[in-house]
Coordinates of C-alpha atoms in Angstrom, one line a residue:
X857 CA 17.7 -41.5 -4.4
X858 CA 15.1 -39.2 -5.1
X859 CA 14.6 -35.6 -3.8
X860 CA 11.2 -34.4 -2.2
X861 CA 10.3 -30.8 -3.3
X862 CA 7.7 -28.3 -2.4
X863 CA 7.0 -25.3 -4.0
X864 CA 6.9 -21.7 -2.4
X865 CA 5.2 -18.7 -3.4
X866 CA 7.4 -16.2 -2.9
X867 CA 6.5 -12.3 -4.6
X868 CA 9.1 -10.4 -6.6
X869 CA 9.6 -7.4 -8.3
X870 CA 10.7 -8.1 -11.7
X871 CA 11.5 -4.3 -13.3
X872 CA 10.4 -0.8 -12.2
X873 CA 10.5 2.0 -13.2
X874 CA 8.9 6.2 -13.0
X875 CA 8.5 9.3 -15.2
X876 CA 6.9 12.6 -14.3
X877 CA 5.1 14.9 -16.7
X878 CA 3.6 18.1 -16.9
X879 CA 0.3 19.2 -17.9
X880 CA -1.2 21.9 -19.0
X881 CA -4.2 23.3 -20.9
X882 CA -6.9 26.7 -21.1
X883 CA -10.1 25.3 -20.4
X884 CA -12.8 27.5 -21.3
X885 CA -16.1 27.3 -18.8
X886 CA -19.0 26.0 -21.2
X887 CA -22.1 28.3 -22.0
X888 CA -24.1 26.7 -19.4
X889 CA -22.2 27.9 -16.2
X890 CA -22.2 31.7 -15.0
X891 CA -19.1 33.6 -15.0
X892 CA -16.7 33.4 -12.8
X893 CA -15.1 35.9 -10.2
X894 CA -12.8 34.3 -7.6
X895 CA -12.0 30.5 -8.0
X896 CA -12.2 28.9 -4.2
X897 CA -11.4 24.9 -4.1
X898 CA -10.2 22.7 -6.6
X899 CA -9.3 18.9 -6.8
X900 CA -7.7 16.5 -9.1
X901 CA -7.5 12.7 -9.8
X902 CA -5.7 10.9 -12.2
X903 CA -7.0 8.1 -14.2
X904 CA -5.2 5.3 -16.0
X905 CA -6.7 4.3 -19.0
X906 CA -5.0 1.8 -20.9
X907 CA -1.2 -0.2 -20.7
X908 CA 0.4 -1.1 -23.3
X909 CA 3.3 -3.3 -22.6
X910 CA 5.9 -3.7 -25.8
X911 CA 9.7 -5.0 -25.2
X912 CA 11.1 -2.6 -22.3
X913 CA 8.6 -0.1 -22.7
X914 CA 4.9 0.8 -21.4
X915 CA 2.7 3.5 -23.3
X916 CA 0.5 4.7 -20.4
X917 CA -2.8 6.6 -21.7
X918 CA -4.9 8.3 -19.7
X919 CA -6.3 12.0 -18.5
X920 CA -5.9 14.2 -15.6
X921 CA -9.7 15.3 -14.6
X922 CA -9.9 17.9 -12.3
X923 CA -12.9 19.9 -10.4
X924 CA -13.3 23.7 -9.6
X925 CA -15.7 25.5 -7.2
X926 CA -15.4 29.1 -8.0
X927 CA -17.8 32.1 -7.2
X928 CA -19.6 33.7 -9.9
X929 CA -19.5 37.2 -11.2
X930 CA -22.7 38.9 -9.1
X931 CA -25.9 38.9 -11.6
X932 CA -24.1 36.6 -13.7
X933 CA -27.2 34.0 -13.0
X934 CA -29.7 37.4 -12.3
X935 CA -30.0 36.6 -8.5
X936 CA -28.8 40.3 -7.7
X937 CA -25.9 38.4 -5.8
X938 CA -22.3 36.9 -6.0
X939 CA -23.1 32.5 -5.8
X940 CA -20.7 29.5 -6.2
X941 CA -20.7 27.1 -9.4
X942 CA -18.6 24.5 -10.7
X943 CA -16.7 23.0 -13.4
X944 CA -15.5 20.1 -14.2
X945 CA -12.9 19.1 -16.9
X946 CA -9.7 16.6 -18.2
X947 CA -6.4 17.0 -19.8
X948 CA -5.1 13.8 -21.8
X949 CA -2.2 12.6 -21.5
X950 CA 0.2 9.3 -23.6
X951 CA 3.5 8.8 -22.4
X952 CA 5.5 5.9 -23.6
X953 CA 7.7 4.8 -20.6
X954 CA 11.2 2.6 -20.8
X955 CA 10.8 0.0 -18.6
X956 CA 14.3 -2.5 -19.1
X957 CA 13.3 -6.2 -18.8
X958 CA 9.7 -6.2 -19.2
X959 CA 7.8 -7.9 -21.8
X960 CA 4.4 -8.3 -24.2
X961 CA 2.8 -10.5 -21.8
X962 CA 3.7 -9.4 -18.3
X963 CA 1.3 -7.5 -15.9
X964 CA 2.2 -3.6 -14.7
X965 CA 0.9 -2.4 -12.0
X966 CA 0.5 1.5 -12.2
X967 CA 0.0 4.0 -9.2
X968 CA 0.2 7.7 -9.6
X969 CA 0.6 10.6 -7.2
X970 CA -0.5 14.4 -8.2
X971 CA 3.0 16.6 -7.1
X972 CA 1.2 19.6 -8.1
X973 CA -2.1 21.0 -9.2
X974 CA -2.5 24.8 -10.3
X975 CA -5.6 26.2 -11.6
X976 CA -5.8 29.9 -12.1
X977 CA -8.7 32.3 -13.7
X978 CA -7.5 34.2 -16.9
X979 CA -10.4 35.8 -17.6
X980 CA -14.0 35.7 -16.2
X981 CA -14.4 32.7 -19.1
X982 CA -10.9 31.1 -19.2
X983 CA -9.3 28.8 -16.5
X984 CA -5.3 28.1 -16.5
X985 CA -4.7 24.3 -15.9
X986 CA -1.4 23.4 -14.6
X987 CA -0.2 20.1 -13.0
X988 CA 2.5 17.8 -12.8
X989 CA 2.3 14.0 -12.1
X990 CA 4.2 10.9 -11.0
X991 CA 3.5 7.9 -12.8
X992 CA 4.5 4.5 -11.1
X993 CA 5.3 1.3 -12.6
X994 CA 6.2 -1.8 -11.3
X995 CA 5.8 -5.6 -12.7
X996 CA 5.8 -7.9 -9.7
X997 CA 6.1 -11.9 -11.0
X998 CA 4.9 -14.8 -8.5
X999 CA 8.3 -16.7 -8.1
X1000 CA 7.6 -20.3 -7.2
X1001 CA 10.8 -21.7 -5.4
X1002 CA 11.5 -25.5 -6.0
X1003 CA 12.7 -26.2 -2.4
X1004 CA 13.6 -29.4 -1.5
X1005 CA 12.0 -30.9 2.0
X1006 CA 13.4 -34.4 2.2
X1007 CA 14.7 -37.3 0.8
X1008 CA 13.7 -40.8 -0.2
X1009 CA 16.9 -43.0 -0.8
X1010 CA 17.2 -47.4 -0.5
X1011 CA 21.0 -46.6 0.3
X1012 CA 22.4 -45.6 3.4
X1013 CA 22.9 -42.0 3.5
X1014 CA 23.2 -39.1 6.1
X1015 CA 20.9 -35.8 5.7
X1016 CA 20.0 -33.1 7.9
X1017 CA 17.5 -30.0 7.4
X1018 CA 17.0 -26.3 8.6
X1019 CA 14.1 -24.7 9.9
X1020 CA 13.0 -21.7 7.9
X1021 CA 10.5 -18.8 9.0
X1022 CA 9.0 -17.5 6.4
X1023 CA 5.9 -15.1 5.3
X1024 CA 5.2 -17.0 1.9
X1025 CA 2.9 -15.5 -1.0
X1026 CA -0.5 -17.2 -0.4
X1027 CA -3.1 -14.7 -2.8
X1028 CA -2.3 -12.1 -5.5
X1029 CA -5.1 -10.2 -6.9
X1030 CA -7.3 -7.2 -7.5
X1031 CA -10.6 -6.5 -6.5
X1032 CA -13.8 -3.8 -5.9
X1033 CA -15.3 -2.8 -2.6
X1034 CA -18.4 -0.7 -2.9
X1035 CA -19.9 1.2 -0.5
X1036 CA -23.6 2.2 -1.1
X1037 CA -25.1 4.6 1.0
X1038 CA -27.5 7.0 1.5
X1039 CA -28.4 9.6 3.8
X1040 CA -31.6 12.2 4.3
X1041 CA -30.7 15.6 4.5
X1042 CA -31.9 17.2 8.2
X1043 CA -35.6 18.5 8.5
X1044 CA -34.6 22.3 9.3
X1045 CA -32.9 22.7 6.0
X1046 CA -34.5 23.0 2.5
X1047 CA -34.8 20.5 -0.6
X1048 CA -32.1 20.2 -3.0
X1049 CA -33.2 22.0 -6.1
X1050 CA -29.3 21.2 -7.5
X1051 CA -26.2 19.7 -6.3
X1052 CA -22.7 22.0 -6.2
X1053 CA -20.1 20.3 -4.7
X1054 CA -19.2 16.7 -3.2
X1055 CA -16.7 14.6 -1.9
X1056 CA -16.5 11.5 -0.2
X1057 CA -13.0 10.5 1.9
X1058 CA -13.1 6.7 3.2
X1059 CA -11.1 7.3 6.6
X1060 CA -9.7 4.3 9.1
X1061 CA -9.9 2.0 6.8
X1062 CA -9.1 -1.8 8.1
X1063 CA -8.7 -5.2 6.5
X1064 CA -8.8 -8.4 8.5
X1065 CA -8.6 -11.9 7.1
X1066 CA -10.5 -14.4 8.1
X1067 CA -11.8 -18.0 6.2
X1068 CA -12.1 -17.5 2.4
X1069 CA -13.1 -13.6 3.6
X1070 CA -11.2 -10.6 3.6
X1071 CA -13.3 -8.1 5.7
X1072 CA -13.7 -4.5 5.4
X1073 CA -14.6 -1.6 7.6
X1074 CA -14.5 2.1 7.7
X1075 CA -15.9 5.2 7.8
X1076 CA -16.8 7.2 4.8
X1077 CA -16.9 11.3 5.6
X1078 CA -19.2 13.1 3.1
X1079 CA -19.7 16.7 2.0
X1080 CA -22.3 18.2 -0.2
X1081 CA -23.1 21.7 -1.0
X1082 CA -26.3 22.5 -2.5
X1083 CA -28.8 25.0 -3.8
X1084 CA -31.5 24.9 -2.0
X1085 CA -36.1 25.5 -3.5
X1086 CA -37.2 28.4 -3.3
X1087 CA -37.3 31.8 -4.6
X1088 CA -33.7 32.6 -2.7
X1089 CA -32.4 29.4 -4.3
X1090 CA -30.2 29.2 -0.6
X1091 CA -26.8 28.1 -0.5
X1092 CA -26.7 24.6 2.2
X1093 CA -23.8 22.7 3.0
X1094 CA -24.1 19.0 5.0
X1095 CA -21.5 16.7 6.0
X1096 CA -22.3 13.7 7.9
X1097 CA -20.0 10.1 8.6
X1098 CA -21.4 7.1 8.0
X1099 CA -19.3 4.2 9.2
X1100 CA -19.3 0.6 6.7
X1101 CA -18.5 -2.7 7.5
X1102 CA -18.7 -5.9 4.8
X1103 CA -16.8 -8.5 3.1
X1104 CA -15.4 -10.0 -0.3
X1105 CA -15.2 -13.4 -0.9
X1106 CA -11.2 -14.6 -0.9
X1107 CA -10.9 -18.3 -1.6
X1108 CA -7.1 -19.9 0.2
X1109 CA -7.5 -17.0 2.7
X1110 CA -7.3 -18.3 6.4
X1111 CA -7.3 -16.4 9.2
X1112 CA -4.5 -15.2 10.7
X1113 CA -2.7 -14.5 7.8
X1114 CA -0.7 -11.1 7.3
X1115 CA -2.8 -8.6 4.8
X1116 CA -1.3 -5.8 2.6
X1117 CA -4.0 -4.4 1.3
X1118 CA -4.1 -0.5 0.2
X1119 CA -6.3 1.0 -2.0
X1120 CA -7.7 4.0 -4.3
X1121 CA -10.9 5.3 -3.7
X1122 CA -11.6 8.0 -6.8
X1123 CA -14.7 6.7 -8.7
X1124 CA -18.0 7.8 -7.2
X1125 CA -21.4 8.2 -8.0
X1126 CA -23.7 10.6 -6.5
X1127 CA -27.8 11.2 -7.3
X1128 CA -30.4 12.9 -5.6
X1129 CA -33.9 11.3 -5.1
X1130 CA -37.2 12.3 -3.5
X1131 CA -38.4 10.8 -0.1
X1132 CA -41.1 9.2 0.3
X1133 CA -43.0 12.4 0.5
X1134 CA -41.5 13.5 -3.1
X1135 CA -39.2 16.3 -1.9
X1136 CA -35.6 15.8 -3.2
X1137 CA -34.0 15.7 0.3
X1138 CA -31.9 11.9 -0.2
X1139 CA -28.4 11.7 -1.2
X1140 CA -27.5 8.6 -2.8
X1141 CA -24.1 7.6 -3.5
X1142 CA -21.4 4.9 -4.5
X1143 CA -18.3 4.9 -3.5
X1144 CA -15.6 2.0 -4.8
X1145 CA -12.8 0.9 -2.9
X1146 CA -10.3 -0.7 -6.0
X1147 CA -8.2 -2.8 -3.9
X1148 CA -4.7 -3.8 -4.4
X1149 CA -4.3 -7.3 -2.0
X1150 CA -1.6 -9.1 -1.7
X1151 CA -2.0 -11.4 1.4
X1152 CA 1.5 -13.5 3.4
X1153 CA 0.9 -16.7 5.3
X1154 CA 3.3 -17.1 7.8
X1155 CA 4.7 -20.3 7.7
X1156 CA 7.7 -22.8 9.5
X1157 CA 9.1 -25.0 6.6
X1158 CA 12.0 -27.6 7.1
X1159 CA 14.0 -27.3 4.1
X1160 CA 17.0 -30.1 3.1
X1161 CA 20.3 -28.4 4.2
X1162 CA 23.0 -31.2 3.7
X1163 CA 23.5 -34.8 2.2
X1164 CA 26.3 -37.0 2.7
X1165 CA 27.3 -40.8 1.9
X1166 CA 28.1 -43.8 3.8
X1167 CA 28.9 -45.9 1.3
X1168 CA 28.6 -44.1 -1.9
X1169 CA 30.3 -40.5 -2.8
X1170 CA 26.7 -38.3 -2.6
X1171 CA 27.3 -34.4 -3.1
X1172 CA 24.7 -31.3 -3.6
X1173 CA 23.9 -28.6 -5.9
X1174 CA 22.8 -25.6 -4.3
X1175 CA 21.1 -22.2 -5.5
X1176 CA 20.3 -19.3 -4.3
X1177 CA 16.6 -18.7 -3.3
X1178 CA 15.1 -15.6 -2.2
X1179 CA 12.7 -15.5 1.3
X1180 CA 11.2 -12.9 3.2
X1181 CA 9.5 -13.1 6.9
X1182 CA 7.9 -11.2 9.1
X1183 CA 10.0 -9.5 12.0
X1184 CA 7.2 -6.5 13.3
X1185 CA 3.9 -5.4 13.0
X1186 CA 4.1 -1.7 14.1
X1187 CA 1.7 1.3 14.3
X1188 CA 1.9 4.6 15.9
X1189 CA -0.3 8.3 16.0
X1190 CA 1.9 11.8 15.8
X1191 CA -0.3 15.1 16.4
X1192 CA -0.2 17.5 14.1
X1193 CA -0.9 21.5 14.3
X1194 CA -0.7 25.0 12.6
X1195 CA -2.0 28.2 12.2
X1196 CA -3.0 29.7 8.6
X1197 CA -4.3 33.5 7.3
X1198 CA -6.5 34.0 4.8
X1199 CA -5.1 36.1 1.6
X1200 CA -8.1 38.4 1.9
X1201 CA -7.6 40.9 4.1
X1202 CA -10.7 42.2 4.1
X1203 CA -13.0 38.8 5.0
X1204 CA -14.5 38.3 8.0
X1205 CA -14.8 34.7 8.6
X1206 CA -18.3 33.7 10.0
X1207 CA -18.2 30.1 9.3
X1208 CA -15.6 27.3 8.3
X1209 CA -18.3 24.7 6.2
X1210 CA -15.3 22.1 5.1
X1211 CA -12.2 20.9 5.4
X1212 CA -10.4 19.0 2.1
X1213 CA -7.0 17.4 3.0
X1214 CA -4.5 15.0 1.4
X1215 CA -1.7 13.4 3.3
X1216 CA 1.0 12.8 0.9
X1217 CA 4.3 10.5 2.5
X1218 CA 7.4 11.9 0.3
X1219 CA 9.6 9.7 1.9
X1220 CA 10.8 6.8 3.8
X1221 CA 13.7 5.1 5.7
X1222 CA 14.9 3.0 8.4
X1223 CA 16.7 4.4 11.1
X1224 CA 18.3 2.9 14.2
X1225 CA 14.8 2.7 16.3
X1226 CA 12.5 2.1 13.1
X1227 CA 11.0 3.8 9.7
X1228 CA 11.3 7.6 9.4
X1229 CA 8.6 9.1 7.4
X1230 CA 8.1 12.3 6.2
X1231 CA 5.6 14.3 4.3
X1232 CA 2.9 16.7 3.9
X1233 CA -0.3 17.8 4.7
X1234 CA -2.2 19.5 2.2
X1235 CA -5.2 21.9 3.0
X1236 CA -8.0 23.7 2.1
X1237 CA -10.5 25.1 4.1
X1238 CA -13.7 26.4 2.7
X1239 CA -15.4 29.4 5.0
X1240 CA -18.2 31.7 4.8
X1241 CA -17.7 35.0 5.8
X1242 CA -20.3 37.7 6.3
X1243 CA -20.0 40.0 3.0
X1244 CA -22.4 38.9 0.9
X1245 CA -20.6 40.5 -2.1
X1246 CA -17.7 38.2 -1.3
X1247 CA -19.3 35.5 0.7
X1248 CA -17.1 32.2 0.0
X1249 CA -13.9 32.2 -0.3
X1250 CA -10.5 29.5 0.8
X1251 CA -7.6 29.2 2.9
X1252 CA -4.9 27.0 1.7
X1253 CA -1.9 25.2 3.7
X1254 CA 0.9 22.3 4.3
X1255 CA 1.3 21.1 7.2
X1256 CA 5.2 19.6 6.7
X1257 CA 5.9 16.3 9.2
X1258 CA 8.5 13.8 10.3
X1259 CA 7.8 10.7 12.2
X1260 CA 9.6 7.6 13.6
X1261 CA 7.5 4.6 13.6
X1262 CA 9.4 2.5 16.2
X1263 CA 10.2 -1.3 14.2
X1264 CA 12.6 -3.4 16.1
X1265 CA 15.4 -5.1 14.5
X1266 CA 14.4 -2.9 11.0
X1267 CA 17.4 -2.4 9.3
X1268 CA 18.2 -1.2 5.5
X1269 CA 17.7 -4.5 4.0
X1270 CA 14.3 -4.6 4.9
X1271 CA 11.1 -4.5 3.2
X1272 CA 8.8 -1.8 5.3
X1273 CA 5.2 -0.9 3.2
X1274 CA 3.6 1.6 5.5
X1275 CA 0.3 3.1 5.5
X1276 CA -0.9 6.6 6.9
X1277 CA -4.3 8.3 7.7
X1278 CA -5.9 11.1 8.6
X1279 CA -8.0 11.5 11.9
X1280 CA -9.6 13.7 14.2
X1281 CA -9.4 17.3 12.2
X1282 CA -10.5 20.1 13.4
X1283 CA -10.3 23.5 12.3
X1284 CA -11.3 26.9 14.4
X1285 CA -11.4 30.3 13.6
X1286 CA -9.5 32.2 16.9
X1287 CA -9.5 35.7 14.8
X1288 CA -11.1 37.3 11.5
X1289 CA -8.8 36.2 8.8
X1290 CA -7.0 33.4 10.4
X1291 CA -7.7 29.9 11.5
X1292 CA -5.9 27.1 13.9
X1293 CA -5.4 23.1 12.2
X1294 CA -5.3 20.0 14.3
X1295 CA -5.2 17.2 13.3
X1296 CA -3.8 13.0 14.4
X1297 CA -1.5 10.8 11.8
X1298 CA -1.9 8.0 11.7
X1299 CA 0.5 5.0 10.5
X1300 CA 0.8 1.3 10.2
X1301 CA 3.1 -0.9 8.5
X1302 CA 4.7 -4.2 8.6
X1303 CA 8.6 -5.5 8.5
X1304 CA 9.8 -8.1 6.6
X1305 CA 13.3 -8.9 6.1
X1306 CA 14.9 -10.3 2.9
X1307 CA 17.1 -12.7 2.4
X1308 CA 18.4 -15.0 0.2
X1309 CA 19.2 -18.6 1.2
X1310 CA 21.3 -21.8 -0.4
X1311 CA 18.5 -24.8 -1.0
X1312 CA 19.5 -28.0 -2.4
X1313 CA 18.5 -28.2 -6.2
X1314 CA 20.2 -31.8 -6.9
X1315 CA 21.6 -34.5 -5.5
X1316 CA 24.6 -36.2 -7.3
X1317 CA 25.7 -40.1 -6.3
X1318 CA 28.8 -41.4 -7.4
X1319 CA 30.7 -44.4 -6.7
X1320 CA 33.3 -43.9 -3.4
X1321 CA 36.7 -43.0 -3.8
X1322 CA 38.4 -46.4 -2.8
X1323 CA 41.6 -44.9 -2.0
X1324 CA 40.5 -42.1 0.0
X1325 CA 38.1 -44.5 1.9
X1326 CA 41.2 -47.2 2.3
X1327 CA 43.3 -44.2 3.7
X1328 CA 40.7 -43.5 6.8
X1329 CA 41.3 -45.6 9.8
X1330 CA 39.1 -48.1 11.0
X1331 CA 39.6 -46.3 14.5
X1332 CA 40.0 -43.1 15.2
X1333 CA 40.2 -40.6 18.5
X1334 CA 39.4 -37.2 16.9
X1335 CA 39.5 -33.5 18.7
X1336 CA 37.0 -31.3 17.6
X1337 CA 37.8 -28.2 16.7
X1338 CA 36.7 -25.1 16.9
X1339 CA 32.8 -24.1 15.3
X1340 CA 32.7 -27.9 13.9
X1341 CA 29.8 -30.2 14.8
X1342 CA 29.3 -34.0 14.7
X1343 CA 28.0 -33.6 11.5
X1344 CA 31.4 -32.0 10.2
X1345 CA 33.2 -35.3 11.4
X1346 CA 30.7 -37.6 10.4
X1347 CA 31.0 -36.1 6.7
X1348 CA 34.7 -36.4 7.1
X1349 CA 34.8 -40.1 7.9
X1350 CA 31.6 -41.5 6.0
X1351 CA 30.2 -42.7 9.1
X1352 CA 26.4 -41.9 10.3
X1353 CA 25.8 -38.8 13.4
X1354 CA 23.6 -41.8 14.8
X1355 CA 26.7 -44.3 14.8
X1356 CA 29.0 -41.7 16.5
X1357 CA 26.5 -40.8 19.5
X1358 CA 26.1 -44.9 20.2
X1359 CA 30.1 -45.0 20.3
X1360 CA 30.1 -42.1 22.7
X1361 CA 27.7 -42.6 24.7
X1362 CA 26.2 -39.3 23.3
X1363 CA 22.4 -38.3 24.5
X1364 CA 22.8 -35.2 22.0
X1365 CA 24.5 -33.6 19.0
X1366 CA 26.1 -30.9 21.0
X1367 CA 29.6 -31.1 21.0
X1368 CA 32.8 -28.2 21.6
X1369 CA 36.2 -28.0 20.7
X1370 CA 38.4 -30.1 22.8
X1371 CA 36.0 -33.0 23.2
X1372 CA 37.8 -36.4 22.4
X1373 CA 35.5 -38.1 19.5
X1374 CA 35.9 -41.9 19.0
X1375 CA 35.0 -42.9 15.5
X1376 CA 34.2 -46.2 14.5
X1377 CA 34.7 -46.8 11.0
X1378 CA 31.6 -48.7 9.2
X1379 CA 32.5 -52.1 7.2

């Protein structure tokens, strides 16, 4: 007798585990940048460096680098008038992290999420760095379960099976997307003599699978500020969206499978180059998606349930066997609005040039009519204004929101990875120091419940009790009981499902408590 396996790819999380820390440092603005007056945006990213995975612990190196726009002290770069610079700079950081259960050997996945970032002037040569940062770690393990599918046996023997739905583990792996791009700034505004400011934000990002592919598309919404030839050395901003499309190569993938892709975009590369007529008027630039992809094929799987003899004692060892499936693919928009003064007093606001956001989701959970999410908005919104002593300058906001993603059937047990974006902002100035936000959420996410489930691991065959067989009748009229099934009786008296229909005149295995079963005892 002989037990047919298959193995299933289900995903795991082995250990997990989180620490925040604080950073903070005076970083002094380097000789070759003017002085600086007012500071106006600034921006952050964290980079991981290196893991180093000992015995229940992880030492996790890297730096926080951060960028500041600021306005310079007037004359500071002998123009006669105030002008915007940057700097640029990092804070290390090594923190060893205890992580119970994980060993040399195992892979850690590490995400990060910047709680706070604080940069103040202290002087007109002296910026105050302050931050704080969640680190997350998680080992996830590929967990192949040994399931049995059927079974080969020369004896007579009685087995029946289970239909399983199931969204089983079919690719595991990292990869890079880039983006390259480049755009010519418009004819009615002057070459780039240097380049201030940029920022790249990949928005509506979409994976779809399809054979051995995953593809990609998107838009990517870019910002530069510039100083532009001439003797004026004018201040230009452009922004322009340029929407992508491609592929990467995913061998095993097949279309219709269920993607959970999400990704980090913060490693960029932007250059300047002349045209064809030698001005400096293109914008090259990279931009690298570094995609996490984990990709479920959903799947109907006829698993082994029960075994019993007919003339031999056969019995089963079960385990426990985790699964997960599918149950909803839901997505969903939520507006969102606000109104926001600038802290001078005094500006007049001519013109709002950009708009840097972050949407941060600080929490999640299911609820009776699906997955409440809540979170934050974060703003800043870069204006011109018509004092030329005081010409930049920032407004900065949260927008705080709450939204029910409607999942059917989601309950606490499940699994719910959900995904939002930003979309459609716009930002007006309806009086001199204060402007109106809108802006559309938007989220996605998938449902997949978790269970675990009793698979056969072994089959054990011993030789029949003779008493207890000698003690059955040879002929029997049984009254099923409540909840039991012609496989409960069968069991009980050795004798095959397909033997008790025959007697019975039985077209199927339905059967309910009261009915008068004869059984025939095999010889």
């Amino acid at each position: 007798m002989e037990l047919i396996k298959r193995n299933i790819h289900m995903d795991c999380v082995k250990c997990k585990a989180q620490t925040q820390m604080t950073l903070e440092d005076d970083m002094i603005i380097s000789d070759s940048r003017p002085d600086a007056a007012k500071l106006i945006m600034d921006r952050g990213n964290v980079i991981i460096e290196e893991l180093k995975i000992t015995d229940d612990h992880v030492n996790v190196k890297g730096k926080l680098a951060f960028n500041v726009l600021y306005l310079a002290e007037k004359g500071s770069q002998d123009t006669g008038r105030s002008d915007v610079a940057n700097m640029e700079g990092s804070i290390p950081f090594d923190e060893m992290v205890f992580m119970e259960g994980i060993k040399g050997g195992d892979t850690v996945n590490a995400s990060w999420d910047l709680e706070d970032l604080s940069i103040n002037l202290i002087n007109s040569r002296k910026m105050s760095v302050q931050s704080m940062i969640s680190i997350y770690l998680v080992c996830e393990e590929i967990c192949d379960e040994e399931t049995a599918v059927d079974l080969y046996s020369q004896e007579p023997v009685e087995f029946r099976k289970k239909t399983l739905n199931i969204a089983a583990m079919s690719i595991k792996k990292k990869d890079i997307f880039r983006v390259k791009e480049e755009v010519e700034v418009p004819g009615s505004f002057p070459n780039i003599f240097a380049m201030i400011w940029s920022e790249i934000i990949p928005e509506a990002v979409e994976f779809k699978v399809l054979e051995d592919k995953i593809a990609i598309q998107g838009e990517l919404r870019g910002f530069f500020l510039y100083r532009g030839e001439g003797e004026e050395e004018e201040i230009c901003h452009y922004e322009t969206t340029l929407p992508f499309a491609g592929s990467l190569d995913c061998p095993g993938a097949r279309e219709g499978m269920i993607p959970e892709i999400s990704f980090t975009a913060e490693n960029r590369e932007v250059e300047v180059r002349p045209d064809f007529d030698g001005e400096e008027r293109v914008i090259t630039f990279e931009q690298c998606l570094d995609l996490d992809i984990c990709i479920y094929a959903e799947e109907e799987i006829d698993i082994l349930s029960d075994v019993y003899g007919v003339v031999k004692e056969v019995s089963v060892v079960e385990k426990n066997a985790e699964f997960r499936r599918l149950i909803t693919r839901s997505s969903g928009k939520t507006k969102l609005a606000g109104h926001f003064n600038c802290e001078d007093e005094k500006a007049v606001l001519h013109k709002i040039l950009h708009t840097a956001s972050k949407l941060q989701i600080t929490g999640k959970k299911a609820v009776e009519s699906g997955i409440e999410i809540s979170g934050v908005v974060n703003l800043q919104v870069l204006y011109e204004c018509s004092s030329e002593e005081n010409r930049y300058g920032v407004i900065k906001g949260t927008l705080p929101f709450q939204y029910v993603l409607e999942a059917e059937g989601i309950d606490e047990s499940c699994i719910y990875p959900v995904q939002a974006f930003l979309d459609q902002m716009t930002v007006t100035i309806i009086d001199n120091g204060e402007v109106d936000v809108k802006c559309v959420l938007y989220f996605r996410g998938n449902v997949y419940r978790s269970w675990q489930e009793r698979i056969v691991e072994q089959i054990v065959v011993t030789e029949p009790d003779m008493e207890k067989m000698a003690s059955l009748p040879g002929i029997a009229i049984y009254m099923v009981r409540e909840g039991e099934s012609l496989w409960d009786i069968g069991k009980r008296y050795y004798v095959p499902v397909s033997v008790i229909k025959k007697c019975n005149d039985l077209t199927s295995d339905e059967v309910k408590a009261g009915d008068k079963i004869l059984i025939v005892k095999n010889v």
